PDB file of C-alpha atoms in Angstrom:
ATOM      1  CA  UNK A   1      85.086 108.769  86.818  1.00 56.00           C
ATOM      2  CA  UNK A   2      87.472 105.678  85.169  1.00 67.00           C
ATOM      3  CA  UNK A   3      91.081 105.588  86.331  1.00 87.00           C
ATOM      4  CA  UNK A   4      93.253 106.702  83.021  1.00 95.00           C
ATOM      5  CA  UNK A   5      94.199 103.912  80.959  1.00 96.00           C
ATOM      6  CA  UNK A   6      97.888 103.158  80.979  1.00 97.00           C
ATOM      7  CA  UNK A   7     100.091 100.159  79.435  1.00 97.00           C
ATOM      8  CA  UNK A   8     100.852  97.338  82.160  1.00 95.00           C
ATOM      9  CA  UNK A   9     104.426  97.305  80.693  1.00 97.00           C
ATOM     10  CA  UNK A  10     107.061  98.713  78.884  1.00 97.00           C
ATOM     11  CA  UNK A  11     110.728  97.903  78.590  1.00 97.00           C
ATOM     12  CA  UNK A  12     113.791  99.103  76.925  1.00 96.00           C
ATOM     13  CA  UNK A  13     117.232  98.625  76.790  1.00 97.00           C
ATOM     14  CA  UNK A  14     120.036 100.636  78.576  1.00 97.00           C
ATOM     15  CA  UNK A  15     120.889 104.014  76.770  1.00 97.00           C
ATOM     16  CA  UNK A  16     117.268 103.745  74.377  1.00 97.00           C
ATOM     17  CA  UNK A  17     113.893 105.906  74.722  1.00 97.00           C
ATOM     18  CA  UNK A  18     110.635 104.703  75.851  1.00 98.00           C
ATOM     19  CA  UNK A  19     107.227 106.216  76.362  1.00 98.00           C
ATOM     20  CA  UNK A  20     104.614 105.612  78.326  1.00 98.00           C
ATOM     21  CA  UNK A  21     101.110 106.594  77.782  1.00 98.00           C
ATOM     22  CA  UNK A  22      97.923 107.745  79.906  1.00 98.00           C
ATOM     23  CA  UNK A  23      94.982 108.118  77.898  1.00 98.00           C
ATOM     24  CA  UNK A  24      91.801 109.777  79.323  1.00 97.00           C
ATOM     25  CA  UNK A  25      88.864 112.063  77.919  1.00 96.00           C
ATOM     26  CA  UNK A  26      88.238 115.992  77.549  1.00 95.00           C
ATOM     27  CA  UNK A  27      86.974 116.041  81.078  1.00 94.00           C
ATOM     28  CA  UNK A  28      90.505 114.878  82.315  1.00 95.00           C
ATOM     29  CA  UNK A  29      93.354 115.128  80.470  1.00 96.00           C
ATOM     30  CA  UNK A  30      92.114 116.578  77.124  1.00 96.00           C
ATOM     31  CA  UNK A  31      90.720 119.068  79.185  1.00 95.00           C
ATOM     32  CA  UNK A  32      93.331 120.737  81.577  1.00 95.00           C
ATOM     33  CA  UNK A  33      97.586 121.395  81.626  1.00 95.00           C
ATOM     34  CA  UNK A  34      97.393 119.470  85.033  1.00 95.00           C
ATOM     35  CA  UNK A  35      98.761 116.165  84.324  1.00 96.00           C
ATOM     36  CA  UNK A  36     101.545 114.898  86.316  1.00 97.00           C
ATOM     37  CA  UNK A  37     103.820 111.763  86.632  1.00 98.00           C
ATOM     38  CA  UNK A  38     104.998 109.824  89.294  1.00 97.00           C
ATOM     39  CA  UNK A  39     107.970 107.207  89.851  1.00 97.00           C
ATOM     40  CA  UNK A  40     107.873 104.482  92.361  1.00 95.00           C
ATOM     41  CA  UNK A  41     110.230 102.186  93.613  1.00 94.00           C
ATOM     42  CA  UNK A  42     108.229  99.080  95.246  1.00 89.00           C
ATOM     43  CA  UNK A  43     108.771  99.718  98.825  1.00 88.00           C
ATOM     44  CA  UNK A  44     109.773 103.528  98.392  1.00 91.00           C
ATOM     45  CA  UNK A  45     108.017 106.559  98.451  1.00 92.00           C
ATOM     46  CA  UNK A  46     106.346 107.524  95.120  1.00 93.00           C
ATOM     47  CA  UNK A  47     108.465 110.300  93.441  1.00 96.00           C
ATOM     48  CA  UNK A  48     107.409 113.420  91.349  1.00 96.00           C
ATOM     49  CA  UNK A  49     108.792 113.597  88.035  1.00 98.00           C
ATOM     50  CA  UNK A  50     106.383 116.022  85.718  1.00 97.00           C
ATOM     51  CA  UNK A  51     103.942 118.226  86.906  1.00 97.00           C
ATOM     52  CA  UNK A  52     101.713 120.827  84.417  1.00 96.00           C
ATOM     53  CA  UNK A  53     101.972 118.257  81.435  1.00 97.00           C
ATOM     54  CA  UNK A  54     105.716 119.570  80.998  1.00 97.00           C
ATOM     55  CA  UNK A  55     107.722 120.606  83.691  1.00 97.00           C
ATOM     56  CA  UNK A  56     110.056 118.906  85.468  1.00 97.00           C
ATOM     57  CA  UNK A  57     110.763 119.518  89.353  1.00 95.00           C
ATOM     58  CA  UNK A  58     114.049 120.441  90.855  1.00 94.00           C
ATOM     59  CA  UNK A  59     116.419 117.685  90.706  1.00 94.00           C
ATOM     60  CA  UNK A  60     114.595 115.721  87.941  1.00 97.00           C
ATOM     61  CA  UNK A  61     117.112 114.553  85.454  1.00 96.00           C
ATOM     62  CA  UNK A  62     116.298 116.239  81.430  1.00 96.00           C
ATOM     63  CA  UNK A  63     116.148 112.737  80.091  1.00 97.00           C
ATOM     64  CA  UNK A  64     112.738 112.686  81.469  1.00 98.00           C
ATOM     65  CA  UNK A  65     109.942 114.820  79.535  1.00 98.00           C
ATOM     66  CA  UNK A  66     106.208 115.054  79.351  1.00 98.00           C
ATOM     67  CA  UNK A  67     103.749 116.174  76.366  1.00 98.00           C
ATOM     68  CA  UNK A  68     100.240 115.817  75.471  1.00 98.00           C
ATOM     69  CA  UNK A  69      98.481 115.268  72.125  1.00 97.00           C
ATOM     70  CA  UNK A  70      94.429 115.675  72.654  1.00 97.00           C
ATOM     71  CA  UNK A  71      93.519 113.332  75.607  1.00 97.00           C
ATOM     72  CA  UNK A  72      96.494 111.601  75.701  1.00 98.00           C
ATOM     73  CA  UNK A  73      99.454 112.570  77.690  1.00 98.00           C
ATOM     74  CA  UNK A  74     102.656 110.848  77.662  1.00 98.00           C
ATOM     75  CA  UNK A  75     106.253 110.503  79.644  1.00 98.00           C
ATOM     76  CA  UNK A  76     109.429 109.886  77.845  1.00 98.00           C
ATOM     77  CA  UNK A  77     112.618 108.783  79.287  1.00 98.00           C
ATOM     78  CA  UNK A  78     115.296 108.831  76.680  1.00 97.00           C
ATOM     79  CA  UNK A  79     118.732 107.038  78.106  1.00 97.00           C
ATOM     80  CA  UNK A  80     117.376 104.564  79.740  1.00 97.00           C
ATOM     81  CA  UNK A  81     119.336 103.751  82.793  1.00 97.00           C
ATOM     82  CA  UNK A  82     119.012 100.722  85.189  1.00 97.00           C
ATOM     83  CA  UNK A  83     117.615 102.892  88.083  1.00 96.00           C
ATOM     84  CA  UNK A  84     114.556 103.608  85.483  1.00 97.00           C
ATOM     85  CA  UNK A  85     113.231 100.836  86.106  1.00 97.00           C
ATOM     86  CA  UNK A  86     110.084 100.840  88.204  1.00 97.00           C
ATOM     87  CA  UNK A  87     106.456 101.976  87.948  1.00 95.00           C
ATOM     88  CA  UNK A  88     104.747 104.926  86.730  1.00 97.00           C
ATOM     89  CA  UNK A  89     101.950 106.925  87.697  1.00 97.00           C
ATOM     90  CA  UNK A  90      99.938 109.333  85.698  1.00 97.00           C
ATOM     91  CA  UNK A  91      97.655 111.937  87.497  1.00 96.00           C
ATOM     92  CA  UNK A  92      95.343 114.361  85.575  1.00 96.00           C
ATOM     93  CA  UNK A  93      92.583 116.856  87.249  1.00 94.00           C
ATOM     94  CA  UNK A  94      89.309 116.516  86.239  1.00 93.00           C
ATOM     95  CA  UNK A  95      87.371 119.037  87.377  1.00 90.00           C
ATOM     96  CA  UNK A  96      86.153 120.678  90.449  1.00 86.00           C
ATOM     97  CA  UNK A  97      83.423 117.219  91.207  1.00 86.00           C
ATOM     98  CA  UNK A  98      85.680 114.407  90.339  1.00 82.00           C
ATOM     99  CA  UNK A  99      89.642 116.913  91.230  1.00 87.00           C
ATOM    100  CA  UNK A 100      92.019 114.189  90.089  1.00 92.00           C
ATOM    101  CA  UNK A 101      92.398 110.410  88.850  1.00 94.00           C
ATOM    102  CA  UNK A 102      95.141 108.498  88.435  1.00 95.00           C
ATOM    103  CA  UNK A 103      96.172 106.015  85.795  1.00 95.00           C
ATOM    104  CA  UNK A 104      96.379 102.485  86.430  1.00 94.00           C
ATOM    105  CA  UNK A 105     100.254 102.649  86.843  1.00 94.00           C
ATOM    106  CA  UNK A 106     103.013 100.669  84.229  1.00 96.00           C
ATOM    107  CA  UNK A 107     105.953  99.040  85.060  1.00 96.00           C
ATOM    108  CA  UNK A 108     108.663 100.113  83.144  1.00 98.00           C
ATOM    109  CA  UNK A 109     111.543  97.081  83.020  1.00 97.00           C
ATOM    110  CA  UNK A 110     115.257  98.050  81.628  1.00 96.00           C
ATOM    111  CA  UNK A 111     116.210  95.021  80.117  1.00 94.00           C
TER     112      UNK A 111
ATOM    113  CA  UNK B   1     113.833 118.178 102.457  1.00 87.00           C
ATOM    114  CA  UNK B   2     110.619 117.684 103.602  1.00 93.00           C
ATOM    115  CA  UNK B   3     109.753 114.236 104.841  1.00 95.00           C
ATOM    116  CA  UNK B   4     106.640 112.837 105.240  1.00 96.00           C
ATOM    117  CA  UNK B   5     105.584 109.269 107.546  1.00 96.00           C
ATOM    118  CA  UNK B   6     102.661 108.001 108.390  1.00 97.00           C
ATOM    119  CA  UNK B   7     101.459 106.044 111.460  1.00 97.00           C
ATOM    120  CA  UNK B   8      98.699 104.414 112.760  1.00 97.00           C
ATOM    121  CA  UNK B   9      97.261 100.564 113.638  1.00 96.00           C
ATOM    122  CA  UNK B  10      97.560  97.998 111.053  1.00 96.00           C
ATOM    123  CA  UNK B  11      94.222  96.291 111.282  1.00 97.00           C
ATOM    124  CA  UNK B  12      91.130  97.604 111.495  1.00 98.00           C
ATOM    125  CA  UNK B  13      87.896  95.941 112.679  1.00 97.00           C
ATOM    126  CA  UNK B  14      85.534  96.119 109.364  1.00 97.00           C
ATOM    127  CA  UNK B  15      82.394  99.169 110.444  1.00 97.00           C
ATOM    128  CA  UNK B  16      85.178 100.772 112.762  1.00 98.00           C
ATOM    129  CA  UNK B  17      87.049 103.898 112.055  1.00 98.00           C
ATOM    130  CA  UNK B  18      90.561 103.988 109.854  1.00 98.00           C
ATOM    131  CA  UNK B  19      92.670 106.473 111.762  1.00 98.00           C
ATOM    132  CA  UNK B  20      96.143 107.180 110.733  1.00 98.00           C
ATOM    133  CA  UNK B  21      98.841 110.404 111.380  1.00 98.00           C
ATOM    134  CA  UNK B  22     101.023 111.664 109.029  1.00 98.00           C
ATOM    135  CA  UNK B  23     104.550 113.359 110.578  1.00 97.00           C
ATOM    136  CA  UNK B  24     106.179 116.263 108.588  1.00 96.00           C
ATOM    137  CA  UNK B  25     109.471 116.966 108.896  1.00 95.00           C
ATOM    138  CA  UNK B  26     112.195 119.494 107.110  1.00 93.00           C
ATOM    139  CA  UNK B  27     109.444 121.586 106.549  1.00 90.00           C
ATOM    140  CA  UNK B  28     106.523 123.511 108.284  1.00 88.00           C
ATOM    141  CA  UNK B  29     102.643 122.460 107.558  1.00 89.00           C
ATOM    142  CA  UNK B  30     101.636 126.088 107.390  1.00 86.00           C
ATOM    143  CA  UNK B  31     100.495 126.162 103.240  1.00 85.00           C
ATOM    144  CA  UNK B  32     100.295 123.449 100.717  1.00 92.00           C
ATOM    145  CA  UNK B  33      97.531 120.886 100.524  1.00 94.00           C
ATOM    146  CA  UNK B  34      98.078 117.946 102.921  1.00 96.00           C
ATOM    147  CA  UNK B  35      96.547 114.666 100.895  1.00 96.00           C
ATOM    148  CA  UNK B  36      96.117 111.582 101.219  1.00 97.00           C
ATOM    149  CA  UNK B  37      96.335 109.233  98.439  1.00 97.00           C
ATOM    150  CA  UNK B  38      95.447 105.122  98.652  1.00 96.00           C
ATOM    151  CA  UNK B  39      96.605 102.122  96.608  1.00 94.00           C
ATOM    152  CA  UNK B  40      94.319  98.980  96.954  1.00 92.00           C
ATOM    153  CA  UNK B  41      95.761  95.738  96.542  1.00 89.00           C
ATOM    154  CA  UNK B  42      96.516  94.771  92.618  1.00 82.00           C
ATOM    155  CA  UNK B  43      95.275  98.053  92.017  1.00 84.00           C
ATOM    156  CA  UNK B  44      96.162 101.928  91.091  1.00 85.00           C
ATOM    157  CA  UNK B  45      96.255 104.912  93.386  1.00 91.00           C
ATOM    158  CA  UNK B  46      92.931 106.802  94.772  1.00 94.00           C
ATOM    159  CA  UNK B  47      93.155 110.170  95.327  1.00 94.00           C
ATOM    160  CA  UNK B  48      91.266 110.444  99.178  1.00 96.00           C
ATOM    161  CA  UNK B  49      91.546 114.167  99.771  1.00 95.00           C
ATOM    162  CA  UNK B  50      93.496 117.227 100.965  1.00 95.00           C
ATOM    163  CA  UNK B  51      93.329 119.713 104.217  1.00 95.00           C
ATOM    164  CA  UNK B  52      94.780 123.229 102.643  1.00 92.00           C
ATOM    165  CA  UNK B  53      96.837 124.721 106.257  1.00 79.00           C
ATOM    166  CA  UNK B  54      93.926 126.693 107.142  1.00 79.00           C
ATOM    167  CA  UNK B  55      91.287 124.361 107.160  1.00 81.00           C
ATOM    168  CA  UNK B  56      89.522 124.244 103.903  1.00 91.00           C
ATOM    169  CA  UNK B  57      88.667 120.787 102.684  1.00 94.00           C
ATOM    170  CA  UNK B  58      88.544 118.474  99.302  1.00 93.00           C
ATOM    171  CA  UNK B  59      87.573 115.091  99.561  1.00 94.00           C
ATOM    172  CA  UNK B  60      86.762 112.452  96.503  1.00 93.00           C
ATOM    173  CA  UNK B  61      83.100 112.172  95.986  1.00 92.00           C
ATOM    174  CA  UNK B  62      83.283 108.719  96.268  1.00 92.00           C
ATOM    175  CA  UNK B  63      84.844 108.437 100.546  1.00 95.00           C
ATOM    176  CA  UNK B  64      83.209 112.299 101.340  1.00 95.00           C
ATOM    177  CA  UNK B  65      80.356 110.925 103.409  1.00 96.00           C
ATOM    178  CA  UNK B  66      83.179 108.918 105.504  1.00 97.00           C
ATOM    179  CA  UNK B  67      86.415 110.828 105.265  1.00 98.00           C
ATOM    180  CA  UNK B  68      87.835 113.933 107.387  1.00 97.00           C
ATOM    181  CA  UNK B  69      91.513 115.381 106.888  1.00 97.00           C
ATOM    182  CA  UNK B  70      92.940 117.313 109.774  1.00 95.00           C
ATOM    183  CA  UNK B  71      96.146 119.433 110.180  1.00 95.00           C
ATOM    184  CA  UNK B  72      97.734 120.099 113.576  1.00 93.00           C
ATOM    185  CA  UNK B  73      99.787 123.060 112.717  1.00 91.00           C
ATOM    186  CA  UNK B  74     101.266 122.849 116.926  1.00 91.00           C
ATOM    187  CA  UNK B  75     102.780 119.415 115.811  1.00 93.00           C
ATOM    188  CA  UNK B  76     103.358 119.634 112.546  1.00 94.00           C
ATOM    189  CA  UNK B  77     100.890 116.151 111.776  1.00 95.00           C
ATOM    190  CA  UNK B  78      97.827 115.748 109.459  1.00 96.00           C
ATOM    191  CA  UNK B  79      95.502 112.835 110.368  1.00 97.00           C
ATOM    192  CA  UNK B  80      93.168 110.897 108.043  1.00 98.00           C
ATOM    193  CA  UNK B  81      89.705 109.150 109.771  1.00 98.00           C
ATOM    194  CA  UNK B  82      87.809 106.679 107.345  1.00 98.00           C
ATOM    195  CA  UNK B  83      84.801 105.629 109.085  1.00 98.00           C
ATOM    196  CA  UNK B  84      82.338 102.432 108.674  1.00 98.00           C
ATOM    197  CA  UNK B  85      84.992 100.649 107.097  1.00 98.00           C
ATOM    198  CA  UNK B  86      84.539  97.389 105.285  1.00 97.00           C
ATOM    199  CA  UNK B  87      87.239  95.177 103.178  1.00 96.00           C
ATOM    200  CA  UNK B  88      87.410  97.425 100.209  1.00 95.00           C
ATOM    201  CA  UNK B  89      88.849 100.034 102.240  1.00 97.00           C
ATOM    202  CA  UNK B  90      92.232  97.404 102.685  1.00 97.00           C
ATOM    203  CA  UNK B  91      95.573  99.607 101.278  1.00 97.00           C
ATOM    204  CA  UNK B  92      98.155 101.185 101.316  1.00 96.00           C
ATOM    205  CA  UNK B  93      97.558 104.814 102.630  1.00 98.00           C
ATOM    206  CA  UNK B  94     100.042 107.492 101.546  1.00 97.00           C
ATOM    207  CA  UNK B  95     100.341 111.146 102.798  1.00 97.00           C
ATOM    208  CA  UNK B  96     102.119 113.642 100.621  1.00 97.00           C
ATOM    209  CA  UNK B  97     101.902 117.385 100.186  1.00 96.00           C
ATOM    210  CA  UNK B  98      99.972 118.980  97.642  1.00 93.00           C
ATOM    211  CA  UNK B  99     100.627 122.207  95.782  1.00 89.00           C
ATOM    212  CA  UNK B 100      99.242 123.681  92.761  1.00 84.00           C
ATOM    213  CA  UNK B 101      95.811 124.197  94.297  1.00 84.00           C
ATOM    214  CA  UNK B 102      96.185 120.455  95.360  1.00 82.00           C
ATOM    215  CA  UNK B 103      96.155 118.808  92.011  1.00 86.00           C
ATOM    216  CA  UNK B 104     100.146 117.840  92.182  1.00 92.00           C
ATOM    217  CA  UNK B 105     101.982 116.062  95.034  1.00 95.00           C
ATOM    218  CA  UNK B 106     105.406 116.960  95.203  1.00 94.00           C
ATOM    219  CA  UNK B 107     106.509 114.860  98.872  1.00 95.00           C
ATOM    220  CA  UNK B 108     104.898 111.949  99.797  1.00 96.00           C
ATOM    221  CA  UNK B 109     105.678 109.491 102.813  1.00 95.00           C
ATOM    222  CA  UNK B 110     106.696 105.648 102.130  1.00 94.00           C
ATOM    223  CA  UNK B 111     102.676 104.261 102.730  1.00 96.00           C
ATOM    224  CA  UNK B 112     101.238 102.012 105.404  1.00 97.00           C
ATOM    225  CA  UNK B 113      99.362  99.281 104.655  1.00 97.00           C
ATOM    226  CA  UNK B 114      96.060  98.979 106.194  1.00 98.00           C
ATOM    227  CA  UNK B 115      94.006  95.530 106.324  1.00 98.00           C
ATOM    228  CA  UNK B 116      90.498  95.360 107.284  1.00 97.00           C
ATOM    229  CA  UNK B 117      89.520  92.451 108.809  1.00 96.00           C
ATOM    230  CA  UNK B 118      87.826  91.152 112.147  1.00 95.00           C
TER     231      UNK B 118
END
């Protein structure tokens, strides 16, 4: 199974909205409410920010939110702040063989 | 809040066996899925597998012929073994805990990187 296809970068300015987007097919993300998103700081450990395609863990500020149109799933963080910046993971099941994949990761720079 | 490290050697002789410990803490192993998740160099993250508490297994298709995932519930530690290693198999390992029927990791430890060379 491919890795889900993700930009290498995105950027935005303090205070706008940016998405990123993790395209799969119907056997991953098209398929299933399981995708999830991960921030990580270089160095840090990886942190969860949406789980189940739209919800957002304890503790996870509202400016970040998660949808999905067909098999493409994506995270929005509106209000950019300077902590933003770092790199994202998408993670979608695929099915009881393959269980998950990951995206390719994109680094998200606040400019 | 639960915190997860790992532990374990840096370098591994290539056709030896990867073995690394994971350490929870703030938190007791007993439920959730204890994973392990890798990141190759210049690449994205590889999900390696999950030990559910009481000893049912997951492993990607791709490592199951060389991978095993064990929890020691007395210590509160999950280990990972990777056997017959070879280059490819150089990372950064991650633990984390899985929920969710172990498709979402909610904790995960900082990562260890792993180099496989003689």
């Amino acid at each position: 199974q491919s890795a889900l296809t993700q930009p290498r970068s995105v950027s935005g300015s303090p205070g706008q909205s940016v998405t990123v987007s993790c395209t799969g097919t119907s056997s991953d993300v098209g398929g299933y409410n399981y995708v999830s998103w991960y921030q990580h700081h270089p160095g840090k450990a990886p942190k969860l920010m949406i789980y189940d395609v739209t919800k957002r863990p304890s503790g996870v500020p509202d400016r970040f939110s998660g949808s999905k149109s067909g098999n493409t799933a994506s995270l929005t963080i509106s209000g950019l702040q300077a902590e933003d910046e770092a790199d994202y993971y998408c993670c979608s099941y695929a099915g009881t063989y393959t269980w998950v994949i990951f995206g390719g990761g994109t680094k998200l720079t606040v400019l | 809040q639960v915190q997860l490290q790992e532990s374990g050697p840096g370098l591994v002789k290539p056709s030896e066996t990867l073995s690394l410990i994971c350490t929870v803490s703030g938190g007791s192993i007993t439920s959730y899925f204890w994973t392990w998740i890798r990141q190759s160099p210049g690449k994205g993250l590889e999900w390696i597998g999950y030990n559910y508490y009481s000893g049912s297994t997951n492993y990607n298709p791709s490592l199951k012929s060389r991978v095993t995932i064990s929890v020691d519930t007395s210590k509160n530690q999950f280990s990972l073994k990777l056997s017959s290693v070879t280059a490819a198999d150089t990372a950064v390992y991650y633990c984390a805990r899985g929920f969710s029927s172990g498709l979402t990791v909610d904790f995960w430890g900082q990562g260890t990187l792993v180099t496989v060379s003689s």
